[in-house]
Coordinates of C-alpha atoms in Angstrom, one line a residue:
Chain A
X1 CA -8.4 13.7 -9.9
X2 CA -7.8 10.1 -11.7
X3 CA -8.7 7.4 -9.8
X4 CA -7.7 3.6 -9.7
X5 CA -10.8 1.7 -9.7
X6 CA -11.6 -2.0 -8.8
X7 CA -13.9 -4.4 -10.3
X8 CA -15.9 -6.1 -7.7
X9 CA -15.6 -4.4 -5.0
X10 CA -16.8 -8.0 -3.0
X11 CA -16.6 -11.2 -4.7
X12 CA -17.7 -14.4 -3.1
X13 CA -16.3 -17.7 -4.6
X14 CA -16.5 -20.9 -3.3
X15 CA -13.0 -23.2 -2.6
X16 CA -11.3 -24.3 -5.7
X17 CA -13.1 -22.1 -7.9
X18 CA -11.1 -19.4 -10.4
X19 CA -11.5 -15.9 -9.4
X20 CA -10.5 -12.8 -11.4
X21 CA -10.1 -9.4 -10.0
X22 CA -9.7 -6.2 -12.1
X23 CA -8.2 -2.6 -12.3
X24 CA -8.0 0.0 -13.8
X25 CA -5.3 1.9 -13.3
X26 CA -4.5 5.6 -14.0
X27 CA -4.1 6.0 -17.6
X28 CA -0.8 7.7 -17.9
X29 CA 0.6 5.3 -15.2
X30 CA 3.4 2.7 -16.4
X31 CA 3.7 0.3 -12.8
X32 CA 1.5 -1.5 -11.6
X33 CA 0.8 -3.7 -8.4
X34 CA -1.6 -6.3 -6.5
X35 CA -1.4 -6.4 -3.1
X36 CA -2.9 -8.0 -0.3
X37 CA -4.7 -7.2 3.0
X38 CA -6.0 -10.3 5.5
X39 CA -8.3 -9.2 8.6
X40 CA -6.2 -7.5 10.7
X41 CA -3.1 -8.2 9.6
X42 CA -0.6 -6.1 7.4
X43 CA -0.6 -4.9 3.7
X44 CA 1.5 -7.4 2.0
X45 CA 2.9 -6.9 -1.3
X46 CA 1.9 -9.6 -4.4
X47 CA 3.4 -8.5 -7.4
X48 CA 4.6 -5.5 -9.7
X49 CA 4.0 -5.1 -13.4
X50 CA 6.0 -2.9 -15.9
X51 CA 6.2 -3.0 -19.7
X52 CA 4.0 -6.3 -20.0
X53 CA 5.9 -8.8 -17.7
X54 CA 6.3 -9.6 -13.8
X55 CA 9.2 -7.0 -12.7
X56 CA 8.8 -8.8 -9.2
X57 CA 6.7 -10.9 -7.2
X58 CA 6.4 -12.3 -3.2
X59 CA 6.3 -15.8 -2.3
X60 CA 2.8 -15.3 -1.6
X61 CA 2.4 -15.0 -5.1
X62 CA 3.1 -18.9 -6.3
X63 CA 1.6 -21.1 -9.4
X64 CA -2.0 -20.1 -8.6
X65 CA -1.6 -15.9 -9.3
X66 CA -1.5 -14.9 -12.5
X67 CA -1.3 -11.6 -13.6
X68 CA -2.3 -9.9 -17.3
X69 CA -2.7 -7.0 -19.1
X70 CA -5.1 -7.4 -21.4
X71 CA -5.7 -4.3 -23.3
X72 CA -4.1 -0.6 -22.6
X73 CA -6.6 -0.3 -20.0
X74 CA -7.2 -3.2 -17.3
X75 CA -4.7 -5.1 -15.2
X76 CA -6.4 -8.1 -13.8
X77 CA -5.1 -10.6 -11.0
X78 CA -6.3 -14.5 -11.4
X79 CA -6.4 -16.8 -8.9
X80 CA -6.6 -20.1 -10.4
X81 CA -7.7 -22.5 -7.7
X82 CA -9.2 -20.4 -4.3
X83 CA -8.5 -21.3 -1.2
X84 CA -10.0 -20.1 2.0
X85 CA -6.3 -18.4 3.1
X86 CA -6.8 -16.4 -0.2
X87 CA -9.7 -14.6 1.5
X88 CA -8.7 -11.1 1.9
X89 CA -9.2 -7.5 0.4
X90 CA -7.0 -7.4 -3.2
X91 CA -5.9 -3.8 -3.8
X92 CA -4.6 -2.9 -7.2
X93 CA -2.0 -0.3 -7.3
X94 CA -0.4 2.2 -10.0
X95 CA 2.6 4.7 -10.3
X96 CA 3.6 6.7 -13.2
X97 CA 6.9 6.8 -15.3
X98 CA 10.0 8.9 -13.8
X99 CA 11.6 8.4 -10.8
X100 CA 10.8 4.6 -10.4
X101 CA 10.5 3.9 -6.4
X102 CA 10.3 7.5 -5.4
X103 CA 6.2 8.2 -6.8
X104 CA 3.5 7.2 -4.5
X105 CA 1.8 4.3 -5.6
X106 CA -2.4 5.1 -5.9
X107 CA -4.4 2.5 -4.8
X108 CA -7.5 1.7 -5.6
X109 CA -10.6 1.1 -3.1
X110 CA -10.0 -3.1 -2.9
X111 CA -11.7 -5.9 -3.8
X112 CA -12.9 -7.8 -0.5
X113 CA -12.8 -11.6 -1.7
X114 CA -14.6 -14.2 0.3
X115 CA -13.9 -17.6 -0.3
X116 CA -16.1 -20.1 1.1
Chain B
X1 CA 11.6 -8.4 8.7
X2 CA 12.4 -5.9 6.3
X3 CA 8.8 -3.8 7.3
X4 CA 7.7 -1.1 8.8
X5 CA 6.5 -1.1 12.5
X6 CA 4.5 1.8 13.8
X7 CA 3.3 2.9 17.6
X8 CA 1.6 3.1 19.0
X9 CA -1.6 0.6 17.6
X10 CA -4.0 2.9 18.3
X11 CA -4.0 6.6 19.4
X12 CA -7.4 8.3 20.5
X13 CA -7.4 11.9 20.7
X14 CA -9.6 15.3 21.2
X15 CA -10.2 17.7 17.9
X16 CA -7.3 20.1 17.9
X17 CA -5.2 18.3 19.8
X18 CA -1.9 16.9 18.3
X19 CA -1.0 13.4 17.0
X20 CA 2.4 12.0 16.9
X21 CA 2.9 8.1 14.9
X22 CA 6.0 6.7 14.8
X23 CA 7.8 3.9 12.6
X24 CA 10.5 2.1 12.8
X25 CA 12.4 0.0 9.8
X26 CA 15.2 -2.7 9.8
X27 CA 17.5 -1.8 6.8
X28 CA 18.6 0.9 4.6
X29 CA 15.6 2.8 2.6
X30 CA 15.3 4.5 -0.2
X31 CA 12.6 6.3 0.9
X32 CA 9.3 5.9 3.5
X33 CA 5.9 7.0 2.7
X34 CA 2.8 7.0 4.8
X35 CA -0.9 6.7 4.0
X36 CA -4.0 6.9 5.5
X37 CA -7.2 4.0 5.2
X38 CA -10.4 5.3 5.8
X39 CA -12.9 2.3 7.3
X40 CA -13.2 -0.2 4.0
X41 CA -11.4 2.0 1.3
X42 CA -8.0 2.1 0.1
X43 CA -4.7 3.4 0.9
X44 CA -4.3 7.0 0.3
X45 CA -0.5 8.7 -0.1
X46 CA 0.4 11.1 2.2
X47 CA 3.7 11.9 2.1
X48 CA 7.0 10.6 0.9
X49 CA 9.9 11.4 2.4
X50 CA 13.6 10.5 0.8
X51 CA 16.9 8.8 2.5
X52 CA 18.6 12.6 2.0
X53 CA 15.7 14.4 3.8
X54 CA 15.1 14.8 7.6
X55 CA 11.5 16.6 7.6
X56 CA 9.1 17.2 5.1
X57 CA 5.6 19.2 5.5
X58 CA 2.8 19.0 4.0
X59 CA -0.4 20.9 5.0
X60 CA -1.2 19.9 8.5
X61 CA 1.3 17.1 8.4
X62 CA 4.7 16.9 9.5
X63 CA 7.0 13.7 8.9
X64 CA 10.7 13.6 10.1
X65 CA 13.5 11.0 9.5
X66 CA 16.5 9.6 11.3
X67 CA 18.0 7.6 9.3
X68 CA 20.6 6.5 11.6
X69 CA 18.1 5.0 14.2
X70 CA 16.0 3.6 11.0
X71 CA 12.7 5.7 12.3
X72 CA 10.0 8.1 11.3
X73 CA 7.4 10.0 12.5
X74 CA 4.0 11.8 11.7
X75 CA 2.7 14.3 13.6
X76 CA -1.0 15.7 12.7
X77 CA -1.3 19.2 14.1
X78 CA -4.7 20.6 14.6
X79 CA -6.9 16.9 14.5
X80 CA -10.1 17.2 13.0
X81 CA -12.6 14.1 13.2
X82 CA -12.2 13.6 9.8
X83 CA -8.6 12.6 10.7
X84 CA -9.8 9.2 11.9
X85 CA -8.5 6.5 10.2
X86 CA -5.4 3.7 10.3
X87 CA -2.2 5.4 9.4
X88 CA 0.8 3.2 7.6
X89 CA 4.4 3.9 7.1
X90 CA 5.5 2.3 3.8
X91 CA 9.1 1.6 2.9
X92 CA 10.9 1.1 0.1
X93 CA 14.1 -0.4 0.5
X94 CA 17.5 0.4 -1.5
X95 CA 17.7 -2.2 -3.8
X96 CA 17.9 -1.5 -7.6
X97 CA 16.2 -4.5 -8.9
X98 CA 12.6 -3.3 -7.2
X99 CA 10.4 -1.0 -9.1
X100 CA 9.2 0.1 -5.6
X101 CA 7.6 -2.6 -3.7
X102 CA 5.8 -1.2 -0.4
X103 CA 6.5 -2.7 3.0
X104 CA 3.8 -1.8 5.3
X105 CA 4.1 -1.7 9.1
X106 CA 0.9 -3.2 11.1
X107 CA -0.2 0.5 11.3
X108 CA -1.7 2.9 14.1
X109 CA -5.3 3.4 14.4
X110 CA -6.2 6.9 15.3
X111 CA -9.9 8.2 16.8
X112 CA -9.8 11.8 17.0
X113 CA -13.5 13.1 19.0
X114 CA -15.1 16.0 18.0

């Protein structure tokens, strides 16, 4: 079955320093999403993707998050400037075509980022 | 809050008993899905149910909805061990603008012992 995978699955960075995370999503899939997990706390939602441009994004997700689609392949999430709040696992997210809203979303395993 | 909120937190069971998970949710849905973490891996779908559908089953799984007191359950009949994991309700709300953003509830953690 196609998977969404994540690229690292741990990354440690120290404060200040720019971090990129990446996907791949499923290959026939047309949404895409980051979200967010802190320790203990709930899975919060970062931004979707569709048809090269941010369809919507939280107010976690301010100057520092950027979001790209390089190729027809990866979806990667930058974050320009860490800080230690930012330390959490990042999980990338994909959906197909039809029926916008009403397709599970497949998640990928997370990338736990550690910020020091 | 527009999320999800299960009960209970945690839930610790024997094999082949039965599990029930419930969720509540603030405002009007367009649907509510709920998926399963295993320890340090992602979120897995289990089953989406619509705003025009009261029950929906799914293997071992069962998951109602009451729409008009904004809650869900899902029951696990038969736990295995393998069952253990943090379960989430998900919602997505009924707004046309979002291409499906999840709100998560805090989850419940279930132990199931062989």
């Amino acid at each position: 079955e196609p998977e969404v995978t994540q690229t690292p699955s741990h990354q440690v960075t120290q404060m200040g320093q720019e971090v990129i995370l990446r996907c791949v999503p499923i290959s026939n899939h047309l949404y895409f999403y980051w979200y967010r997990q802190i320790l203990g706390q709930k899975v919060e939602f970062l931004v979707s993707f569709y048809n090269n441009e941010i369809s919507e994004k939280s107010e976690i997700f301010d100057d520092q998050f950027s979001v790209e689609r390089p190729d027809g392949s990866n979806f990667t999430l930058k974050i320009r400037s860490t800080k230690l709040e930012d330390s959490a696992m990042y999980f990338c997210a994909s959906s197909p075509r039809r029926d916008r809203g009403n397709q599970p979303q497949h998640f990928g395993d997370g990338t736990r980022l550690s910020i020091l | 809050s527009q999320q999800g909120e299960e009960d209970p937190q945690a839930l610790s069971i024997q094999e082949g008993e039965n599990a029930t998970m419930n969720c509540s949710y603030k405002t009007s849905i367009n649907n509510l899905q709920w998926y399963r973490q295993n320890s340090g891996r992602g979120l897995v779908h289990l089953i989406l149910i619509r705003s025009n559908e009261r029950e929906k089953h799914s293997g071992r799984l069962r998951v109602t909805l009451d729409t008009s007191k904004k809650s869900s359950s899902l029951l696990i009949t038969a736990s295995r061990a393998a069952d253990t994991a943090s379960y989430f309700c998900a919602t997505v709300y009924d707004r046309g603008s979002t291409l499906g953003r999840l709100y998560f509830g805090r989850g419940t953690q279930l132990t199931v012992w062989p």
